[in-house]
Amino acid sequence: MAPVLSRSLVSSPIASLPSFSVKNGSNKVVSLRSAFLPQRGFKNGLSCSGLKWKLERRDSGVVVRCEAAVAEKEAADTSDGETHEYQAEVTRLLDLIVHSLYSNKEIFLRELVSNASDALDKLRFLSVTDPSLLGDAGELEIRIQPDPDNGTITITDTGIGMTKEELIDCLGTIAQSGTSKFLSALKENKDVGADNALIGQFGVGFYSAFLVAEKVVVSTKSPKSDKQYIWEAAAESSKYVIKEETDPEKMLRRGTQITLYLRSDDKYEYTEPTKIQNLVKNYSQFVSFPIYTWQEKSRTVEVEEEEEPKEGEEAKPEEEKKKIKKTKTEKYWDWELANETKPIWMRSPKEVEKEQYQEFYKKTFSEFLDPLAYTHFTTEGEVEFRSVLYIPGMAPMNNEDITNPKTKNIRLYVKRVFISDDFDGELFPRYLSFVKGVVDSNDLPLNVSREILQESRIVRIMRKRLVRKAFDMMQDLADKEDKEDYKKFWENFGKFVKLGCIEDSGNHKRITPLLRFISSKSEEDLISLDDYVENMGENQKAIYYLATDSLKSAKNAPFLEKLVQKDIEVLYLVEPIDEVAIQNLQTYKEKKFVDISKEDLELGDEDEVKERETKQEYNVLCDWIKQQLGDKVAKVQVSNRLSSSPCVLVSGKFGWSANMERLMKAQTLGDTSSLEFMRGRRILEVNPDHPIIKDLNAACKNSPDSTEAIRAVDLLYDTALISSGFSPDSPAELGNKIYEMMAIALGGRWGRLEGGETEAASEDNPTGSDGSSVETAETEVVEPSEVRAEDDPWSS
């Protein structure tokens, strides 16, 4: 370090300088005292404080060096205070806290308010045994005052405060929590016990102030000490300063006052009174002590003003002027309570009325409708927490929230301080993301910044209990005599519950009783699976369902014909998620779910002898139709599910149904290769009792090479494709086939002439050309198989 002389002029005598002589290079004696004195001298002398003199022997003689410690920048500003070093690798640690530990700057207010709450709790606890600590310093409260002009935020509490030693111990040692130390001391004293209302855990919360502040000043007064001390530190410094407060205007009766000098890029945002109030309501709304914020308000006041002269009138003298009263709105600043809402979960459920639960729900989650249901519970044992859960009165406005697990519906608190509502399935699975509520625990496994819930066994147990309580709440809603509430619930959140069938196999037993469907016997009211099983016949061994795109297409599907005849109830799955949900369930109460649109349908009362005879009779027809259709179908067989339709196209046992194929085709990022693989197996089932099938049976035996019969088979397949819910490969080609059939059926039926005239008897002239009366011919019903025309285009 280079020699530095102090430039301050003080009253020290010149004689205080060291006096000794050395020889220079020319063997002359030089006095050091006179060497440092200017020729004109000093009036008040020269200070030598901080100077260090050192003699060194070298080859050329004796060298005299003067060294002085250069004061740090912070020490120059607070020359009357003591400078201390932090008891840690502060430069690196503070950098971690400011830039890495917290993801959001606004967390600083939550941490500082939590510390203030701890200070108040400590005072309240200690005052039980020592009431003199309270003194006359007023109520236990927290006040927050932003100052936009000076760019500061001041947070004041009337808590226990700190002595000089506690300042050094708590604020001088990073990552040491004064609250943790306090709790440890209480635990050692078994007679006193520990106060669970204390919040602080890690001891780094205070330093979150440097997220927004370039300098922090802490002024604190402990009832255990007569003096008030100031702790001051800059954001980029590795040192802090402690000094005694001497300004009488800044003296506190008790407690701590923290002043943040905000950075230039943060001062405009965080000195906004509304912003501060919103942060308090979001993070510290349920702190047990009142929190007041400095807010701008307005009020209406009456003022007296002189009546102004009307237009054209002369001004009256002062004594004759009338005084009139007017109302004006004036603005003023005052303290406003920011945490009015009380933590309802901290009370016993027996003490809380239904209206109070509803009011708490609306205020906390900014809702306007009453919740459909709620549950308030406390769990103890391995994991202890309190919670209030709600089922909202309506579903989210957009379907995005169904697939987005981060809905911010569950608010996590630790000792009434808001920690986070940004979870990705840690506390609730995605399909229950519509449930809203608060969870408050004293010992959750949070990380140091308290923002992230760390995955652990405790979290898994907690999640399991929360999910169970949510299902209990929904089941209670379903069991109510008044079914309107559950009907509203199912309309709003039925898709969420069905999603649970897909994503949560472990809770199928809780999910399945909640499911509701439309059925062939209950088209107006939804039916539960319990009701379906109860209504089943003795011989029915499965739960039958049909998945389509609408209720109308389900009711008219050919798959239903024989089941309706036998009075078997069929569930209609008309929503896209339904079929996948049912396939994931597989069984319910030992009854299998069976898709009636797939092969090998067993209805339980088949006549095996008759079926065998029918199959033998139509064996040749099935082989002939399969030969004509080729790879379009996997096989052709006699159906046991049809009564009025000639045929139906069913899916393979392990392939996609027509409905699933339609949904997969509609996927934006669908896999075309899997689509071809899963749709490959289609089976054509024919109805042996239908006239068209009987005609084709005769055609395959008597004229198997008939072009007319082959084209009829082709059209039969295309028609079955559509009626069974599949999409034709070439709609235009199918349209042309139908037009040809219409031409055959309609050709010449009404006596069409080439010139466009119509040979029809006039209504006004009921007589024939010879004047005789024409008798009305009786209409003849012709079966489709008997319709023939001379100009049949298929005859060639």
GROMACS .gro file of N, CA and C in nm, residues 560-666:
model
  321
  560LEU      N    1  -7.742  -5.152  -3.199
  560LEU     CA    2  -7.834  -5.157  -3.085
  560LEU      C    3  -7.954  -5.250  -3.106
  561GLU      N    4  -7.981  -5.287  -3.228
  561GLU     CA    5  -8.111  -5.346  -3.262
  561GLU      C    6  -8.147  -5.467  -3.177
  562LYS      N    7  -8.062  -5.566  -3.172
  562LYS     CA    8  -8.095  -5.688  -3.097
  562LYS      C    9  -8.093  -5.662  -2.946
  563LEU      N   10  -8.005  -5.572  -2.898
  563LEU     CA   11  -7.999  -5.544  -2.755
  563LEU      C   12  -8.125  -5.472  -2.707
  564VAL      N   13  -8.177  -5.382  -2.791
  564VAL     CA   14  -8.302  -5.314  -2.754
  564VAL      C   15  -8.416  -5.414  -2.751
  565GLN      N   16  -8.417  -5.507  -2.846
  565GLN     CA   17  -8.521  -5.611  -2.849
  565GLN      C   18  -8.520  -5.694  -2.721
  566LYS      N   19  -8.399  -5.721  -2.671
  566LYS     CA   20  -8.385  -5.805  -2.551
  566LYS      C   21  -8.390  -5.724  -2.422
  567ASP      N   22  -8.419  -5.593  -2.433
  567ASP     CA   23  -8.431  -5.505  -2.317
  567ASP      C   24  -8.301  -5.496  -2.237
  568ILE      N   25  -8.190  -5.491  -2.309
  568ILE     CA   26  -8.059  -5.474  -2.246
  568ILE      C   27  -8.020  -5.327  -2.255
  569GLU      N   28  -7.982  -5.270  -2.141
  569GLU     CA   29  -7.947  -5.128  -2.137
  569GLU      C   30  -7.806  -5.107  -2.191
  570VAL      N   31  -7.788  -5.001  -2.269
  570VAL     CA   32  -7.658  -4.969  -2.330
  570VAL      C   33  -7.621  -4.826  -2.292
  571LEU      N   34  -7.498  -4.807  -2.246
  571LEU     CA   35  -7.448  -4.673  -2.214
  571LEU      C   36  -7.407  -4.602  -2.343
  572TYR      N   37  -7.447  -4.478  -2.357
  572TYR     CA   38  -7.408  -4.398  -2.472
  572TYR      C   39  -7.290  -4.309  -2.433
  573LEU      N   40  -7.176  -4.329  -2.495
  573LEU     CA   41  -7.057  -4.246  -2.472
  573LEU      C   42  -7.047  -4.145  -2.585
  574VAL      N   43  -7.090  -4.024  -2.558
  574VAL     CA   44  -7.102  -3.924  -2.665
  574VAL      C   45  -6.995  -3.815  -2.656
  575GLU      N   46  -6.913  -3.816  -2.551
  575GLU     CA   47  -6.805  -3.718  -2.540
  575GLU      C   48  -6.673  -3.783  -2.581
  576PRO      N   49  -6.582  -3.706  -2.639
  576PRO     CA   50  -6.457  -3.765  -2.691
  576PRO      C   51  -6.377  -3.843  -2.587
  577ILE      N   52  -6.381  -3.798  -2.460
  577ILE     CA   53  -6.298  -3.862  -2.358
  577ILE      C   54  -6.360  -3.990  -2.304
  578ASP      N   55  -6.489  -4.012  -2.330
  578ASP     CA   56  -6.562  -4.122  -2.265
  578ASP      C   57  -6.504  -4.259  -2.296
  579GLU      N   58  -6.479  -4.285  -2.424
  579GLU     CA   59  -6.436  -4.420  -2.463
  579GLU      C   60  -6.301  -4.455  -2.403
  580VAL      N   61  -6.208  -4.360  -2.404
  580VAL     CA   62  -6.075  -4.387  -2.346
  580VAL      C   63  -6.088  -4.409  -2.195
  581ALA      N   64  -6.175  -4.334  -2.129
  581ALA     CA   65  -6.193  -4.348  -1.984
  581ALA      C   66  -6.247  -4.487  -1.950
  582ILE      N   67  -6.348  -4.533  -2.024
  582ILE     CA   68  -6.408  -4.664  -1.997
  582ILE      C   69  -6.308  -4.776  -2.024
  583GLN      N   70  -6.229  -4.761  -2.130
  583GLN     CA   71  -6.130  -4.865  -2.162
  583GLN      C   72  -6.026  -4.878  -2.052
  584ASN      N   73  -5.997  -4.769  -1.981
  584ASN     CA   74  -5.901  -4.775  -1.872
  584ASN      C   75  -5.960  -4.838  -1.747
  585LEU      N   76  -6.094  -4.835  -1.734
  585LEU     CA   77  -6.157  -4.896  -1.617
  585LEU      C   78  -6.163  -5.048  -1.630
  586GLN      N   79  -6.197  -5.099  -1.748
  586GLN     CA   80  -6.205  -5.242  -1.780
  586GLN      C   81  -6.320  -5.313  -1.710
  587THR      N   82  -6.328  -5.303  -1.576
  587THR     CA   83  -6.437  -5.370  -1.504
  587THR      C   84  -6.493  -5.280  -1.396
  588TYR      N   85  -6.616  -5.312  -1.354
  588TYR     CA   86  -6.676  -5.246  -1.240
  588TYR      C   87  -6.767  -5.346  -1.169
  589LYS      N   88  -6.738  -5.370  -1.043
  589LYS     CA   89  -6.812  -5.468  -0.963
  589LYS      C   90  -6.817  -5.604  -1.034
  590GLU      N   91  -6.699  -5.646  -1.082
  590GLU     CA   92  -6.679  -5.774  -1.148
  590GLU      C   93  -6.756  -5.787  -1.278
  591LYS      N   94  -6.801  -5.678  -1.334
  591LYS     CA   95  -6.870  -5.678  -1.464
  591LYS      C   96  -6.778  -5.612  -1.566
  592LYS      N   97  -6.754  -5.681  -1.676
  592LYS     CA   98  -6.668  -5.626  -1.781
  592LYS      C   99  -6.741  -5.521  -1.862
  593PHE      N  100  -6.665  -5.422  -1.911
  593PHE     CA  101  -6.719  -5.326  -2.006
  593PHE      C  102  -6.701  -5.382  -2.147
  594VAL      N  103  -6.810  -5.387  -2.223
  594VAL     CA  104  -6.808  -5.446  -2.357
  594VAL      C  105  -6.858  -5.343  -2.458
  595ASP      N  106  -6.779  -5.323  -2.563
  595ASP     CA  107  -6.816  -5.233  -2.673
  595ASP      C  108  -6.901  -5.311  -2.773
  596ILE      N  109  -7.025  -5.270  -2.792
  596ILE     CA  110  -7.115  -5.347  -2.880
  596ILE      C  111  -7.083  -5.325  -3.027
  597SER      N  112  -6.987  -5.238  -3.058
  597SER     CA  113  -6.951  -5.216  -3.199
  597SER      C  114  -6.831  -5.301  -3.239
  598LYS      N  115  -6.790  -5.394  -3.152
  598LYS     CA  116  -6.677  -5.480  -3.185
  598LYS      C  117  -6.720  -5.625  -3.199
  599GLU      N  118  -6.631  -5.705  -3.257
  599GLU     CA  119  -6.664  -5.845  -3.288
  599GLU      C  120  -6.683  -5.928  -3.162
  600ASP      N  121  -6.738  -6.049  -3.183
  600ASP     CA  122  -6.757  -6.147  -3.076
  600ASP      C  123  -6.845  -6.095  -2.964
  601LEU      N  124  -6.955  -6.031  -2.999
  601LEU     CA  125  -7.049  -5.982  -2.900
  601LEU      C  126  -7.132  -6.098  -2.846
  602GLU      N  127  -7.129  -6.116  -2.714
  602GLU     CA  128  -7.207  -6.223  -2.652
  602GLU      C  129  -7.316  -6.161  -2.567
  603LEU      N  130  -7.441  -6.198  -2.597
  603LEU     CA  131  -7.555  -6.141  -2.525
  603LEU      C  132  -7.607  -6.233  -2.415
  604GLY      N  133  -7.554  -6.354  -2.407
  604GLY     CA  134  -7.584  -6.439  -2.292
  604GLY      C  135  -7.699  -6.536  -2.310
  605ASP      N  136  -7.780  -6.524  -2.415
  605ASP     CA  137  -7.894  -6.615  -2.431
  605ASP      C  138  -7.900  -6.670  -2.574
  606GLU      N  139  -7.784  -6.696  -2.634
  606GLU     CA  140  -7.780  -6.743  -2.773
  606GLU      C  141  -7.827  -6.889  -2.782
  607ASP      N  142  -7.895  -6.919  -2.892
  607ASP     CA  143  -7.936  -7.056  -2.923
  607ASP      C  144  -7.826  -7.117  -3.011
  608GLU      N  145  -7.740  -7.197  -2.952
  608GLU     CA  146  -7.622  -7.245  -3.022
  608GLU      C  147  -7.658  -7.334  -3.141
  609VAL      N  148  -7.763  -7.415  -3.128
  609VAL     CA  149  -7.802  -7.506  -3.237
  609VAL      C  150  -7.849  -7.425  -3.358
  610LYS      N  151  -7.934  -7.326  -3.334
  610LYS     CA  152  -7.985  -7.243  -3.443
  610LYS      C  153  -7.873  -7.162  -3.508
  611GLU      N  154  -7.781  -7.113  -3.428
  611GLU     CA  155  -7.669  -7.034  -3.481
  611GLU      C  156  -7.581  -7.120  -3.570
  612ARG      N  157  -7.559  -7.245  -3.529
  612ARG     CA  158  -7.475  -7.335  -3.608
  612ARG      C  159  -7.540  -7.365  -3.742
  613GLU      N  160  -7.671  -7.386  -3.742
  613GLU     CA  161  -7.743  -7.415  -3.867
  613GLU      C  162  -7.739  -7.293  -3.960
  614THR      N  163  -7.761  -7.174  -3.904
  614THR     CA  164  -7.761  -7.052  -3.984
  614THR      C  165  -7.624  -7.027  -4.047
  615LYS      N  166  -7.519  -7.049  -3.970
  615LYS     CA  167  -7.383  -7.029  -4.022
  615LYS      C  168  -7.353  -7.124  -4.136
  616GLN      N  169  -7.399  -7.249  -4.121
  616GLN     CA  170  -7.377  -7.347  -4.230
  616GLN      C  171  -7.451  -7.307  -4.356
  617GLU      N  172  -7.573  -7.257  -4.338
  617GLU     CA  173  -7.654  -7.217  -4.454
  617GLU      C  174  -7.592  -7.099  -4.528
  618TYR      N  175  -7.532  -7.003  -4.453
  618TYR     CA  176  -7.479  -6.881  -4.516
  618TYR      C  177  -7.326  -6.880  -4.526
  619ASN      N  178  -7.267  -6.997  -4.509
  619ASN     CA  179  -7.122  -7.008  -4.521
  619ASN      C  180  -7.072  -6.969  -4.659
  620VAL      N  181  -7.141  -7.019  -4.759
  620VAL     CA  182  -7.101  -6.991  -4.897
  620VAL      C  183  -7.115  -6.842  -4.927
  621LEU      N  184  -7.224  -6.782  -4.881
  621LEU     CA  185  -7.246  -6.639  -4.905
  621LEU      C  186  -7.136  -6.555  -4.840
  622CYS      N  187  -7.099  -6.587  -4.718
  622CYS     CA  188  -6.994  -6.510  -4.648
  622CYS      C  189  -6.861  -6.520  -4.724
  623ASP      N  190  -6.829  -6.642  -4.772
  623ASP     CA  191  -6.704  -6.657  -4.847
  623ASP      C  192  -6.709  -6.580  -4.978
  624TRP      N  193  -6.825  -6.582  -5.042
  624TRP     CA  194  -6.840  -6.514  -5.173
  624TRP      C  195  -6.828  -6.360  -5.155
  625ILE      N  196  -6.894  -6.306  -5.049
  625ILE     CA  197  -6.885  -6.160  -5.024
  625ILE      C  198  -6.742  -6.121  -4.989
  626LYS      N  199  -6.673  -6.206  -4.909
  626LYS     CA  200  -6.533  -6.176  -4.874
  626LYS      C  201  -6.446  -6.175  -5.000
  627GLN      N  202  -6.477  -6.267  -5.094
  627GLN     CA  203  -6.400  -6.271  -5.218
  627GLN      C  204  -6.422  -6.144  -5.301
  628GLN      N  205  -6.543  -6.093  -5.300
  628GLN     CA  206  -6.572  -5.971  -5.377
  628GLN      C  207  -6.510  -5.847  -5.313
  629LEU      N  208  -6.511  -5.840  -5.181
  629LEU     CA  209  -6.460  -5.720  -5.112
  629LEU      C  210  -6.308  -5.723  -5.094
  630GLY      N  211  -6.249  -5.840  -5.096
  630GLY     CA  212  -6.104  -5.849  -5.086
  630GLY      C  213  -6.051  -5.801  -4.952
  631ASP      N  214  -5.950  -5.712  -4.958
  631ASP     CA  215  -5.883  -5.664  -4.836
  631ASP      C  216  -5.962  -5.558  -4.761
  632LYS      N  217  -6.077  -5.519  -4.810
  632LYS     CA  218  -6.156  -5.417  -4.741
  632LYS      C  219  -6.203  -5.467  -4.604
  633VAL      N  220  -6.227  -5.598  -4.593
  633VAL     CA  221  -6.271  -5.656  -4.465
  633VAL      C  222  -6.181  -5.774  -4.431
  634ALA      N  223  -6.168  -5.801  -4.301
  634ALA     CA  224  -6.089  -5.915  -4.257
  634ALA      C  225  -6.166  -6.045  -4.278
  635LYS      N  226  -6.296  -6.038  -4.253
  635LYS     CA  227  -6.381  -6.156  -4.276
  635LYS      C  228  -6.527  -6.112  -4.279
  636VAL      N  229  -6.613  -6.204  -4.325
  636VAL     CA  230  -6.759  -6.182  -4.329
  636VAL      C  231  -6.823  -6.295  -4.251
  637GLN      N  232  -6.917  -6.261  -4.164
  637GLN     CA  233  -6.981  -6.363  -4.081
  637GLN      C  234  -7.125  -6.326  -4.053
  638VAL      N  235  -7.200  -6.425  -4.008
  638VAL     CA  236  -7.341  -6.404  -3.973
  638VAL      C  237  -7.348  -6.330  -3.839
  639SER      N  238  -7.439  -6.231  -3.832
  639SER     CA  239  -7.448  -6.146  -3.714
  639SER      C  240  -7.556  -6.195  -3.618
  640ASN      N  241  -7.531  -6.171  -3.488
  640ASN     CA  242  -7.632  -6.200  -3.387
  640ASN      C  243  -7.681  -6.072  -3.319
  641ARG      N  244  -7.648  -5.954  -3.377
  641ARG     CA  245  -7.684  -5.826  -3.314
  641ARG      C  246  -7.781  -5.747  -3.400
  642LEU      N  247  -7.821  -5.798  -3.518
  642LEU     CA  248  -7.906  -5.721  -3.610
  642LEU      C  249  -8.046  -5.780  -3.614
  643SER      N  250  -8.144  -5.690  -3.633
  643SER     CA  251  -8.282  -5.735  -3.650
  643SER      C  252  -8.347  -5.671  -3.773
  644SER      N  253  -8.317  -5.545  -3.802
  644SER     CA  254  -8.381  -5.476  -3.915
  644SER      C  255  -8.282  -5.432  -4.023
  645SER      N  256  -8.155  -5.415  -3.991
  645SER     CA  257  -8.056  -5.374  -4.090
  645SER      C  258  -7.999  -5.496  -4.162
  646PRO      N  259  -7.964  -5.482  -4.292
  646PRO     CA  260  -7.911  -5.597  -4.365
  646PRO      C  261  -7.771  -5.638  -4.321
  647CYS      N  262  -7.690  -5.540  -4.279
  647CYS     CA  263  -7.553  -5.572  -4.240
  647CYS      C  264  -7.497  -5.459  -4.154
  648VAL      N  265  -7.382  -5.487  -4.095
  648VAL     CA  266  -7.313  -5.387  -4.013
  648VAL      C  267  -7.164  -5.417  -4.019
  649LEU      N  268  -7.085  -5.312  -4.008
  649LEU     CA  269  -6.940  -5.328  -4.012
  649LEU      C  270  -6.886  -5.307  -3.871
  650VAL      N  271  -6.824  -5.410  -3.815
  650VAL     CA  272  -6.775  -5.401  -3.677
  650VAL      C  273  -6.623  -5.399  -3.677
  651SER      N  274  -6.567  -5.350  -3.567
  651SER     CA  275  -6.422  -5.342  -3.553
  651SER      C  276  -6.368  -5.470  -3.492
  652GLY      N  277  -6.238  -5.489  -3.511
  652GLY     CA  278  -6.172  -5.603  -3.451
  652GLY      C  279  -6.171  -5.591  -3.299
  653LYS      N  280  -6.150  -5.702  -3.233
  653LYS     CA  281  -6.158  -5.705  -3.088
  653LYS      C  282  -6.055  -5.614  -3.023
  654PHE      N  283  -5.936  -5.603  -3.083
  654PHE     CA  284  -5.828  -5.526  -3.022
  654PHE      C  285  -5.794  -5.400  -3.103
  655GLY      N  286  -5.876  -5.368  -3.200
  655GLY     CA  287  -5.850  -5.249  -3.280
  655GLY      C  288  -5.935  -5.131  -3.234
  656TRP      N  289  -5.923  -5.023  -3.306
  656TRP     CA  290  -6.003  -4.904  -3.275
  656TRP      C  291  -6.146  -4.921  -3.322
  657SER      N  292  -6.238  -4.865  -3.246
  657SER     CA  293  -6.376  -4.858  -3.291
  657SER      C  294  -6.389  -4.747  -3.394
  658ALA      N  295  -6.507  -4.737  -3.458
  658ALA     CA  296  -6.529  -4.631  -3.557
  658ALA      C  297  -6.515  -4.494  -3.493
  659ASN      N  298  -6.564  -4.480  -3.369
  659ASN     CA  299  -6.556  -4.352  -3.300
  659ASN      C  300  -6.411  -4.315  -3.269
  660MET      N  301  -6.332  -4.413  -3.222
  660MET     CA  302  -6.192  -4.386  -3.190
  660MET      C  303  -6.113  -4.353  -3.316
  661GLU      N  304  -6.145  -4.422  -3.424
  661GLU     CA  305  -6.077  -4.393  -3.550
  661GLU      C  306  -6.106  -4.251  -3.596
  662ARG      N  307  -6.230  -4.208  -3.577
  662ARG     CA  308  -6.266  -4.070  -3.614
  662ARG      C  309  -6.189  -3.969  -3.529
  663LEU      N  310  -6.178  -3.996  -3.399
  663LEU     CA  311  -6.106  -3.905  -3.310
  663LEU      C  312  -5.957  -3.899  -3.344
  664MET      N  313  -5.899  -4.015  -3.376
  664MET     CA  314  -5.756  -4.018  -3.407
  664MET      C  315  -5.726  -3.946  -3.538
  665LYS      N  316  -5.817  -3.956  -3.630
  665LYS     CA  317  -5.798  -3.884  -3.756
  665LYS      C  318  -5.801  -3.734  -3.735
  666ALA      N  319  -5.876  -3.689  -3.636
  666ALA     CA  320  -5.890  -3.546  -3.611
  666ALA      C  321  -5.772  -3.488  -3.536
   0.00000   0.00000   0.00000
